[in-house]
XYZ file of C-alpha atoms in Angstrom:
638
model
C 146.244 125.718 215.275
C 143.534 123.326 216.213
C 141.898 123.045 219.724
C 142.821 119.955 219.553
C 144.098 117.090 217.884
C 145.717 113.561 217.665
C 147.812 111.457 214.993
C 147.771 107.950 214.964
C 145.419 107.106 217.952
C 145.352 103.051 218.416
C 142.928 102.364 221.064
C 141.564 98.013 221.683
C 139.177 96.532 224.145
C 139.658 92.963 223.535
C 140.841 91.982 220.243
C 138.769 94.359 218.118
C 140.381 98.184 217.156
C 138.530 100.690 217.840
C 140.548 103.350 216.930
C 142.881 101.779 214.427
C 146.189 104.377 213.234
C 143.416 107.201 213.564
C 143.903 110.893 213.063
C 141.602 113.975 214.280
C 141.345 117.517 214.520
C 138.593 120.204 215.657
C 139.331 123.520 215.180
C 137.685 126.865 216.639
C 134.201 127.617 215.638
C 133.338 124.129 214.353
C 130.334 121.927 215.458
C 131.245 118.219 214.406
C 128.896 115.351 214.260
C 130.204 111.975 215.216
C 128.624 109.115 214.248
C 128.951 105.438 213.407
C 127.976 102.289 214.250
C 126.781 101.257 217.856
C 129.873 99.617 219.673
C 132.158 101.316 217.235
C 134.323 103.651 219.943
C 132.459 107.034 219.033
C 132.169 107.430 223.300
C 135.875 106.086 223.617
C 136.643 108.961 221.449
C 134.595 111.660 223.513
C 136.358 110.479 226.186
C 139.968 111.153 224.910
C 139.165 114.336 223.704
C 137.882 115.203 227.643
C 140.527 113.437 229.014
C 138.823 110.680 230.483
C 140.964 107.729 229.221
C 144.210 107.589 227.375
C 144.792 105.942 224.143
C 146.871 103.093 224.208
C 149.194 105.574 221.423
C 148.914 107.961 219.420
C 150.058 111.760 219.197
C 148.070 114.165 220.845
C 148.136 118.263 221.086
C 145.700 120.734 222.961
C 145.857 124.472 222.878
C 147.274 126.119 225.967
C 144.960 126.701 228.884
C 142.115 124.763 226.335
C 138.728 124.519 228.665
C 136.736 121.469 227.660
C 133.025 120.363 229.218
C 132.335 116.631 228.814
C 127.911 115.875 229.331
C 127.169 111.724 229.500
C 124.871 110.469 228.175
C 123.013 109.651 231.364
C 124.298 112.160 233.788
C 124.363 111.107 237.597
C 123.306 113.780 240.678
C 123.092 113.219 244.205
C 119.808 112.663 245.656
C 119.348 115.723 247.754
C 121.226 117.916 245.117
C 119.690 121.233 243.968
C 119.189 122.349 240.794
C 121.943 125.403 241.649
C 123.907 122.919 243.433
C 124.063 120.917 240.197
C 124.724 123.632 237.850
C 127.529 125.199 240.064
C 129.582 121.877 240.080
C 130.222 122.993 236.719
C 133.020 126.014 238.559
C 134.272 123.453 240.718
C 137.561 124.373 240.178
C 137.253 128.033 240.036
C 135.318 127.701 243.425
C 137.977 125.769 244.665
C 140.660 128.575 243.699
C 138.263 131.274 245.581
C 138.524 129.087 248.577
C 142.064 129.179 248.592
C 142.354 133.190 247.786
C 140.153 133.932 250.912
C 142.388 131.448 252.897
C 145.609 132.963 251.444
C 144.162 136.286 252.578
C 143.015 135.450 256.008
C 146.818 134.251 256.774
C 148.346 137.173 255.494
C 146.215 139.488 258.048
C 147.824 137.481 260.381
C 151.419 136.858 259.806
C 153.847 139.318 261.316
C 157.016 137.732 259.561
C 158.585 139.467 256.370
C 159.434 136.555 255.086
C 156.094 134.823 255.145
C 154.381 137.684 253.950
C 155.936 137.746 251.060
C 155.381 134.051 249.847
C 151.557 134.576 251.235
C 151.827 137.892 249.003
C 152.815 136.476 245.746
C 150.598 133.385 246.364
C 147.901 135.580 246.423
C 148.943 137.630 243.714
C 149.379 134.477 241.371
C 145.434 133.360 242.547
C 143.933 136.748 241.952
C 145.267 136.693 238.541
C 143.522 132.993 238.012
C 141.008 133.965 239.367
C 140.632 137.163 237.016
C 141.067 134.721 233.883
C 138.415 132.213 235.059
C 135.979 135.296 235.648
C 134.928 133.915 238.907
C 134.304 137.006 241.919
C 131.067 136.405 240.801
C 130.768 132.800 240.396
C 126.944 132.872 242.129
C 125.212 135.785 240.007
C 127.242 133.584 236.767
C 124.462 130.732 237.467
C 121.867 132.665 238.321
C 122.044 134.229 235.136
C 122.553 130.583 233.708
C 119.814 129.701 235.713
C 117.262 132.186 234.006
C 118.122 131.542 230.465
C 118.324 127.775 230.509
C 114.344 128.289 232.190
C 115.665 126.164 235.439
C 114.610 127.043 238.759
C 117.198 126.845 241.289
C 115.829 125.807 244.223
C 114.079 122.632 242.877
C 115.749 119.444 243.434
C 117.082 117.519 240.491
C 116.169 114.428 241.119
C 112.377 115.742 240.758
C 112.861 116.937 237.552
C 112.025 114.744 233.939
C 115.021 113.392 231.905
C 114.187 116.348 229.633
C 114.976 118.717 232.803
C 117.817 116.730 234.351
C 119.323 116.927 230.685
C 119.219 120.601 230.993
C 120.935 120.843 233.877
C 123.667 118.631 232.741
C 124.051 121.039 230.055
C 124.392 124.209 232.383
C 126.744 122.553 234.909
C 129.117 122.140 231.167
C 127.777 125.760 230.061
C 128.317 127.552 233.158
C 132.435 127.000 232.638
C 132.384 128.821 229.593
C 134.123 126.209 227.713
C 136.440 126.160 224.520
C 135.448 122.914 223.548
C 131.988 121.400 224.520
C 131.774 117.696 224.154
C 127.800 115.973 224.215
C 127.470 112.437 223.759
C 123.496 111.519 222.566
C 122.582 115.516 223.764
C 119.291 114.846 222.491
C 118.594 111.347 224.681
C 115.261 112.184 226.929
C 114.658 115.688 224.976
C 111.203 116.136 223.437
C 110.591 118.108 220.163
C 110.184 121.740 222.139
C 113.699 120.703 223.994
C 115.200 119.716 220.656
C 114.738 122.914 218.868
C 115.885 124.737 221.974
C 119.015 122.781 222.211
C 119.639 123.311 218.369
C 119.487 126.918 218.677
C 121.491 127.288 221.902
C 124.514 125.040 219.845
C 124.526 126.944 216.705
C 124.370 130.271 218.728
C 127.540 128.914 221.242
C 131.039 130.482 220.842
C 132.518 126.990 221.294
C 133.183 124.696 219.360
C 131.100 121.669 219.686
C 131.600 117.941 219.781
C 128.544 115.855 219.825
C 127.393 112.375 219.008
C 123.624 111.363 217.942
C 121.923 109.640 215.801
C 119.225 111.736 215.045
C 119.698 112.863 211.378
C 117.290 116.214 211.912
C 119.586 117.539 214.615
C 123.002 116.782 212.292
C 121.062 118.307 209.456
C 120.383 121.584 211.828
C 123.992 121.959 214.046
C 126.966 120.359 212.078
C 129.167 121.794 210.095
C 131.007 118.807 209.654
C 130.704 114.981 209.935
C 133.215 112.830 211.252
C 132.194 109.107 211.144
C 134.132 105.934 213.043
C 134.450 103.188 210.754
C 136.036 100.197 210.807
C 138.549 102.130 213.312
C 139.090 104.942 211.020
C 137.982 108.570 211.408
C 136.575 110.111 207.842
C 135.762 113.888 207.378
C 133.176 114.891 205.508
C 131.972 118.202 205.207
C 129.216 119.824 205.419
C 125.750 118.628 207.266
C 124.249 115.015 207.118
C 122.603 115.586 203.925
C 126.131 117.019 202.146
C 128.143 113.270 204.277
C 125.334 110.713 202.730
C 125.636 112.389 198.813
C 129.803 112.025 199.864
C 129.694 108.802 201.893
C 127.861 106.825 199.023
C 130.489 108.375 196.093
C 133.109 107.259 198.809
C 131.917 103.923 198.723
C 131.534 102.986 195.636
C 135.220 104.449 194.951
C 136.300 101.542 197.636
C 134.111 98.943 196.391
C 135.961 99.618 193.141
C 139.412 99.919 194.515
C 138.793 96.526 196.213
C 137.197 94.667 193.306
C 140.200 95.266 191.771
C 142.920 94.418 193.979
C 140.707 90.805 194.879
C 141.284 90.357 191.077
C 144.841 90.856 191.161
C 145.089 88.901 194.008
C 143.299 85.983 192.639
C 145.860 85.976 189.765
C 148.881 86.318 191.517
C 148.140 83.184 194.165
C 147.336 80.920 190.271
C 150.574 81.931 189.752
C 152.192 81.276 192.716
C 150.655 77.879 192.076
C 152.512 76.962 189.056
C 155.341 75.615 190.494
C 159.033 75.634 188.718
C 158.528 79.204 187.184
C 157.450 80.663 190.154
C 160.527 79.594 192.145
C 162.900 81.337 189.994
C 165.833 84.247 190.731
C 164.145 86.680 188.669
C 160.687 85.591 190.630
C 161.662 86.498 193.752
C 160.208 89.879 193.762
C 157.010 88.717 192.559
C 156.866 86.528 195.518
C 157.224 89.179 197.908
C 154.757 91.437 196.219
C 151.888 88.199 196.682
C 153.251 87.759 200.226
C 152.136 91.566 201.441
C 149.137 91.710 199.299
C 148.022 88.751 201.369
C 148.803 90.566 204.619
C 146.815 93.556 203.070
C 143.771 91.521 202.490
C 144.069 90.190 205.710
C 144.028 93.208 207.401
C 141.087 94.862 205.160
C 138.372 95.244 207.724
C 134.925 94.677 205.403
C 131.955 96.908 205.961
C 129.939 95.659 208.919
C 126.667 93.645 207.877
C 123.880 95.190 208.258
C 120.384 94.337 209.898
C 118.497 91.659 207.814
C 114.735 92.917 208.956
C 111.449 90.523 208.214
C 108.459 90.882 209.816
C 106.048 87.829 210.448
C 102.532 88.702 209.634
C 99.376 87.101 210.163
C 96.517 87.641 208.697
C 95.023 90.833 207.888
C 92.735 92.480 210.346
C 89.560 93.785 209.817
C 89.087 96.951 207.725
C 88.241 99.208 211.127
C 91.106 98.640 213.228
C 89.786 101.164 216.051
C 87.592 103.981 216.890
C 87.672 106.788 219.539
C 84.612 108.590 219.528
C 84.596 111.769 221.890
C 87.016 109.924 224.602
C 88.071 111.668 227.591
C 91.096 110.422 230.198
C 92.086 111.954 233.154
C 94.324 110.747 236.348
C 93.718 112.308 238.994
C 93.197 116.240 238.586
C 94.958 115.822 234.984
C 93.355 115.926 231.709
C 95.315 113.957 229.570
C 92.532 113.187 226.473
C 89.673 115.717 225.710
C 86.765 115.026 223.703
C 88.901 112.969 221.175
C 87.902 111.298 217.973
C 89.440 109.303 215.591
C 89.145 106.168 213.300
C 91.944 104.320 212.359
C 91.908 101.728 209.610
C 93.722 98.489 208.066
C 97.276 99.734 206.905
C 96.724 103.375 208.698
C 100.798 104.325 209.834
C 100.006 106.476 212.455
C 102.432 108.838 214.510
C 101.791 110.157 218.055
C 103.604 113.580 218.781
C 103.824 115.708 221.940
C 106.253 116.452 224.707
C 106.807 114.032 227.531
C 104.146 113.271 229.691
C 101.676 114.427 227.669
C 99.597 111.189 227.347
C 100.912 109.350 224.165
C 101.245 106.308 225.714
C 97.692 106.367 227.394
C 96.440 107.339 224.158
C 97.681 104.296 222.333
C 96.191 102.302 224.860
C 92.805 103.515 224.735
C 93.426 102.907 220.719
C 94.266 99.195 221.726
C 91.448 98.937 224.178
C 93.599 97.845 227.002
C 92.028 101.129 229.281
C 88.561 102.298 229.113
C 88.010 105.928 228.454
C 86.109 108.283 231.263
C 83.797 109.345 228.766
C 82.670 108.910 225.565
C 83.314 105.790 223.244
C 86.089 103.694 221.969
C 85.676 100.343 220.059
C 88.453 98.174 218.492
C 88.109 95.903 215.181
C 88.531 91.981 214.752
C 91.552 90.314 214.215
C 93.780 92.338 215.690
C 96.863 90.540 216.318
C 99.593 93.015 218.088
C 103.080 93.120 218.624
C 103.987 95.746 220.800
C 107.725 97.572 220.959
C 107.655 98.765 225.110
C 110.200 101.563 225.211
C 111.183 100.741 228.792
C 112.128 97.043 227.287
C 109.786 95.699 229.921
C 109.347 92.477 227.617
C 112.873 91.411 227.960
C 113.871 89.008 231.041
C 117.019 89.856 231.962
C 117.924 86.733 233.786
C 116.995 84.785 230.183
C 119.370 83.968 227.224
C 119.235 85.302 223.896
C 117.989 82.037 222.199
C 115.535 81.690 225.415
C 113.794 84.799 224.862
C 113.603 84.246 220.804
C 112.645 80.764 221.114
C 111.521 79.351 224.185
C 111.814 75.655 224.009
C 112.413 75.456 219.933
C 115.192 75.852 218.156
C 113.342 77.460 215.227
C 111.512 80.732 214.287
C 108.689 81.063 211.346
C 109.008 83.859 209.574
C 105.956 83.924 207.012
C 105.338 80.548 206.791
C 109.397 79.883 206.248
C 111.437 78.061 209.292
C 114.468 79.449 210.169
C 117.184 78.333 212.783
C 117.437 80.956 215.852
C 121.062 80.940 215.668
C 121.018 82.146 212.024
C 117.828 84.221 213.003
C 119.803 85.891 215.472
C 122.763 86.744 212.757
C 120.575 88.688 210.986
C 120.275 90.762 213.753
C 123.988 91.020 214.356
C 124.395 89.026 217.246
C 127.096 86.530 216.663
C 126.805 82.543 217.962
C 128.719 82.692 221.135
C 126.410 85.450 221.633
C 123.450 83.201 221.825
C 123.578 81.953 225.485
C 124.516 85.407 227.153
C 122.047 86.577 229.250
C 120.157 89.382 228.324
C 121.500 91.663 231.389
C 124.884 91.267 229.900
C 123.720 93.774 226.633
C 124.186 97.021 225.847
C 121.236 99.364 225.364
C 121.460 99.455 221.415
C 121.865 95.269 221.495
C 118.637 95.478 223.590
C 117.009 96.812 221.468
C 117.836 95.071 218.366
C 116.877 91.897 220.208
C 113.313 93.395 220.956
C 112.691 93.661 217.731
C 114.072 90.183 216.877
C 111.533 89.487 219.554
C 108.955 91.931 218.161
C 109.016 91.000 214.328
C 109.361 86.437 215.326
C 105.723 86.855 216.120
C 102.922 87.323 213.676
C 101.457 90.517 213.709
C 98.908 92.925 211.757
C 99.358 95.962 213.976
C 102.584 96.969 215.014
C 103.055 99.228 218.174
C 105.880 101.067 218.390
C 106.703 103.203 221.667
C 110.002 104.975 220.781
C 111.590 101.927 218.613
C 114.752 104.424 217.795
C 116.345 104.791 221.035
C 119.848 103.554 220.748
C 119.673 102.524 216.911
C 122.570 103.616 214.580
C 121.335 105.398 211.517
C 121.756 102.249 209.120
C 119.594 100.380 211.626
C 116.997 103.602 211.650
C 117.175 103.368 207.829
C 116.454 99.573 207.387
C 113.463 99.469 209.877
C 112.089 102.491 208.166
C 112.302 100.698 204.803
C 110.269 97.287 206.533
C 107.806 99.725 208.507
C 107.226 100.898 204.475
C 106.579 97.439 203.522
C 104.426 96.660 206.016
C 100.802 95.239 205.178
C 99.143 96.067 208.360
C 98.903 98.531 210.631
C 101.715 100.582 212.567
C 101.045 103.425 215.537
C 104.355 104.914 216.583
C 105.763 106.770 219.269
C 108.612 109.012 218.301
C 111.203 111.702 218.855
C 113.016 111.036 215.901
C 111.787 113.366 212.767
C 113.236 111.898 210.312
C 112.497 108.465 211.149
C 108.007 110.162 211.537
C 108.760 111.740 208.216
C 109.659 108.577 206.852
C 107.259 106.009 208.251
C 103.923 107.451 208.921
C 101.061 108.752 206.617
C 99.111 111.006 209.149
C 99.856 112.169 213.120
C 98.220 113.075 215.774
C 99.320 115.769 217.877
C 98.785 116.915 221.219
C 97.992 120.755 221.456
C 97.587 121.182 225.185
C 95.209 121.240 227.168
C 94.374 117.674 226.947
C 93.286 118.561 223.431
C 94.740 116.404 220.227
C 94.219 116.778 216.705
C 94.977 114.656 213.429
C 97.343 116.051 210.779
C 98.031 114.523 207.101
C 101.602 113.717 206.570
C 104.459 113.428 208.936
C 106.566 115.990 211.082
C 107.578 118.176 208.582
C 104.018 118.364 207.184
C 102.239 119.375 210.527
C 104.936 121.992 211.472
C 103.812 123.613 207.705
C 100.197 122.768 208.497
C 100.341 123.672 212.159
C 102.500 127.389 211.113
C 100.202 128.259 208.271
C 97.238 127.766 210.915
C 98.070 129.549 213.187
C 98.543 132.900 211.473
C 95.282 132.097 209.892
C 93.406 131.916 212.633
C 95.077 134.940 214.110
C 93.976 136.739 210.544
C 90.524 135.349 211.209
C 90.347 136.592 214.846
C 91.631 140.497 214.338
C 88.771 140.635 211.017
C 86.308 138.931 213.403
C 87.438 141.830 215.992
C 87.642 144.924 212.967
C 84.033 143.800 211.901
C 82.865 143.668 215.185
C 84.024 146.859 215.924
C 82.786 148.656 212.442
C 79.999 147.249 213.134
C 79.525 149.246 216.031
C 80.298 152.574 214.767
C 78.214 151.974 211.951
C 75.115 151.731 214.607
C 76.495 155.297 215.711
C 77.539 156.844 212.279
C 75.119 154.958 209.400
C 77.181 156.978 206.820
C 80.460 155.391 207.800
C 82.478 152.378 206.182
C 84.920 150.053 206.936
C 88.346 151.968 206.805
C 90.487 150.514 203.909
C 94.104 149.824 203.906
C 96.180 152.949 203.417
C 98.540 154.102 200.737
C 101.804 152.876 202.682
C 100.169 149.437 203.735
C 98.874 149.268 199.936
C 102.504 149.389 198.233
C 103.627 147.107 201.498
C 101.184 144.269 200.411
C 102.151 144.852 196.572
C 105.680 144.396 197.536
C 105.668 141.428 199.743
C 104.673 138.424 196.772
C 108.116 139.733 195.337
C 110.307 139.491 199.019
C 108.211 136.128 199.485
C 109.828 134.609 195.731
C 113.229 136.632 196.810
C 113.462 134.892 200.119
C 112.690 131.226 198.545
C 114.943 132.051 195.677
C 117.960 132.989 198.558
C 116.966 129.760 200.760
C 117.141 127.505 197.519
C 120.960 128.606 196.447
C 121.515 128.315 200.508
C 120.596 125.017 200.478
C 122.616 123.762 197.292
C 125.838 125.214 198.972
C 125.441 123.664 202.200
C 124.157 120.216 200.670
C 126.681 120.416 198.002
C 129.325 120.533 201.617
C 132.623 121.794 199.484
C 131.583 125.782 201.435
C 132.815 124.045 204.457
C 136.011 122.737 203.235
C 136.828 126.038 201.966
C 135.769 128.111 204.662
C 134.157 126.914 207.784
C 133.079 129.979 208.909
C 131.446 131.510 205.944
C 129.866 127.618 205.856
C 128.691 128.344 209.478
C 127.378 131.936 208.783
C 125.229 130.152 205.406
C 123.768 127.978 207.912
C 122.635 130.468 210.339
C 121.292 132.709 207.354
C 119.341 129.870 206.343
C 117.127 129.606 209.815
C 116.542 133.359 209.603
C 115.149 133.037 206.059
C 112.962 130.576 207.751
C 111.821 132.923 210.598
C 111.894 136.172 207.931
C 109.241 133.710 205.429
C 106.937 133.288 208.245
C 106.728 137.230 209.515
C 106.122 137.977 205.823
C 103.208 135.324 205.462
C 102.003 136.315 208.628
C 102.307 139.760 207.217
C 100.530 139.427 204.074
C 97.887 137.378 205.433
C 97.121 140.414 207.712
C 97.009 143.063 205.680
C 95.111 140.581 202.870
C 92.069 140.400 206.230
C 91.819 143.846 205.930
């Protein structure tokens, strides 16, 4: 039996469906990704499932005594709250059940009458054994331990903490119930790389089944085991991870596109027809009739595939060849080293990522690239021609008091994109914002419409170097996919700031990483390339240290002993190195046939579990590939 589930779910806000005749399930051990289009009810959903709102129908079931945990996106904590304050709300209830126990008790030591004493005694009774299921005597040491492994201190107050910190403790207030069903909506919102991966691994390794919606394809890739996706008020299971839904979504497609081609055709036939006249009119007609009459309410009802982003971005002329250069710059505020001794040159048509965890200085960096602060120390020149459109993460560009045609257009009722005039209302279409839209003010949009009309903002202006701090906060995935494919075709110059790996792996040629300390360093390639780069350093330069140390040290005995040598490896570590080129090509080979089953995504319609257990086997390969390359480069120093 499924956790839970609902049949037919109709739920409207206004005159659009969001949930039109929709069905859904979860069942035990499954981690489902929800996604869709911004606006498109995926949070509605979360919310039915937690039991936040009702449908307005629809058939719904939960398992008996079914615990659920519901996490916001933006989670909201009282000002003077502690961090164990916070994370204890989570056994609210429990808490609230120990009250009444100690109450129940403290009555019964005082009654004297048989007859009270036995309601107070099976009252008590009938809480100890609720309290015995929620596991909850101990409800204090139960965060603590919480506490310790989410890496929280207690005592610290929550409003203090980053949005990376008070995300964590949203997550242990929902942990800390021990829940059946876990329900995240954007889990990743405010997390940095570091927090990612931790989050990732503290989902797959959860006993509950997991509801979540993102849009960050890296995370789906890593936790799903199946995608559910809200379109057009439908819910459509797919599964498998993101990679298996996209190779299914596109075959699912096309099938529809097909399917509708030819019912348009028939259509389009039947209503010439209809048109004839006389022969249409007759007795043995009549059933014909009715047939055109309910394929027209059919059409009617067909809700199309939602237009997508139509991206363009105005450029001016190209800049000069040296776009900036950063020679041995150094930033600090206050007692904080953000930028050591940093150099680097970037050039016309350079797409440059910026990586490291919040508050490291990636922001302070691209300004020093831009010239708008002066380093401490050393020296940092910019190029000519620079004309730059800037993408402010905190949407600090956008007036809220102004309209949308206002803050396109001020004072014109036309944009130029390269060289071509085009009317604001219809520029504004291509960015999904629909003509009564025009004259709302922007306070009256959501987050993801904010941002789409910064970048309608963004891309109106001619540019050559595009800066983008965190452009893919509150974009679906085909919006992520479009401006990955302009940022692509862009002739001049982009420097991004983002979370999103998929989206770095995509757009930029070369990043530069911070490595602590105040200390950054430029890799080739995107994400995926400096986590290789960065993992095959670092056992290298471990390698290099212990020979460095071993030659050191024979060194010094061969001052004492002249007739000595270097000790080679021995007979056991000999065969060891021999054998590990072979478990190297045997792990590869295993990852490979891993990664066709869970890509291919029909393991997880057959068994869920053994789909699961595949996954998980996959990340150890991963860990298993580095120990042995760390391994062989060891014994290969020696």
């Amino acid at each position: 039996m499924p956790l839970f589930s609902i049949t037919g779910a109709q739920l409207a806000f206004g005159h659009v469906a969001l949930l039109d005749r929709a069905d859904f399930s979860i069942e035990t051990n499954e981690r489902v990704g929800l996604i869709g289009r911004n606006g498109a009810g995926k949070s509605s959903l979360l919310k039915i499932v937690a039991q936040r709102i009702a449908p307005d129908d629809g058939v719904s079931a939960r398992q008996q005594g079914l615990v659920t945990a519901y996490v916001p996106q933006e989670s909201v904590f009282a000002d003077s709250e502690t961090v164990f304050e916070a994370v204890a709300s989570g056994l609210a209830a429990g808490r609230a059940l120990l009250d009444e126990f100690d109450a129940v008790t403290a009555q019964l030591a005082e009654t004297n009458e048989a007859d009270q004493h036995d309601a107070l005694l099976t009252q008590m009774t009938n809480l100890q054994a609720q309290l015995d299921a929620a596991d909850i005597w101990q409800w204090s040491a139960r965060v603590e331990t919480l506490l310790t492994q989410l890496e929280l201190d207690g005592k610290a107050l929550v409003q203090t903490l980053s949005g990376g910190g008070q995300k964590r403790v949203a997550l242990g207030a929902a942990l800390v119930a021990r829940p059946d069903l876990l329900l995240l909506d954007e889990p990743t919102n405010h997390l940095d790389f570091d927090g990612m991966r931790w989050l990732e691994e503290l989902l797959i390794a959860q006993r509950a089944s997991v509801l979540f919606i993102t849009h960050d394809r890296s995370f789906l890739d890593r936790v799903a085991t199946r995608i559910v996706e809200l379109d057009r008020g439908r819910l459509l299971s797919f599964p498998g991870n993101f990679g298996a839904y996209q190779v299914q979504k596109a075959q699912q497609l096309e099938v529809e596109r097909i399917e509708n081609a030819k019912f348009d055709k028939l259509l389009a036939q039947e209503e010439i027809w209809i048109r004839k006249g006389v022969e249409a009119r007759r007795t043995r007609s009549v059933g014909r009739i009715g047939r055109l009459v309910e394929m027209r309410a059919a059409r009617a009802q067909r809700r199309s595939v939602q237009g997508n982003l139509k991206l363009n971005a105005s450029q001016a002329e190209k800049s000069g060849k040296l776009v900036a250069e950063l020679d041995g710059v150094s930033k600090c505020y206050g007692a904080r080293m953000l930028i050591k001794d940093f150099s680097v040159t970037v050039t016309r048509g350079d797409r440059i990522g910026l990586i490291g965890p919040n508050g490291a200085g990636k922001t302070t960096l691209l300004k020093l690239i831009l010239g708008t602060v002066p380093p401490d120390q050393g020296r940092a020149r910019t190029g000519t021609q620079l004309h730059i459109a800037y993408f402010d993460q905190m949407r600090a560009q956008l007036d809220p008091e102004r309209s949308l045609l206002e803050t396109i257009s001020p004072g014109s009722d036309w944009v130029e994109i390269n060289g071509k005039k085009k009317h604001v209302m219809s520029y504004l279409g291509d960015f999904l914002f629909a003509p009564e839209r025009a004259r709302s003010p922007v306070k009256s949009l959501s987050g993801g419409e904010r941002n789409r009309l910064l970048l309608a903002q963004l891309f109106a202006r001619p540019s050559n170097i595009l800066v983008l701090d965190e452009p893919t906060n509150d974009l679906d995935i085909p919006a992520l996919e479009l401006l990955e494919d302009l940022l692509g075709d862009y002739d001049g110059t982009v420097l991004l700031v983002s979370h999103d790996r998929t989206f770095l792996d995509n757009v930029v040629t070369s990043v530069i990483v911070a490595e602590g300390d105040g200390m950054w360093r430029e890799y080739v390639g995107g994400f995926a390339d400096w986590q290789m780069q960065h993992a095959r350093a670092t056992p290298s330069t471990s390698a290099r240290t212990a020979k460095s140390v071993s030659a050191s040290a024979s060194k010094d005995r061969a001052a004492d002993h002249p007739t000595r040598r270097a000790l080679k490896l021995s007979y056991k570590q000999q065969q060891e190195l021999n054998a590990l080129p072979d478990k190297i090509a045997a792990l590869e080979a295993e990852q490979k046939a891993i990664d066709q089953q869970l890509v291919d995504g029909s393991i997880f319609a057959q068994d869920a579990q053994q789909g699961a257990r595949l996954a998980e086997r996959h990340a150890e390969i991963e860990d298993e590939l580095l120990a042995a390359l760390e391994r062989w480069q060891a014994l290969e120093a020696k």
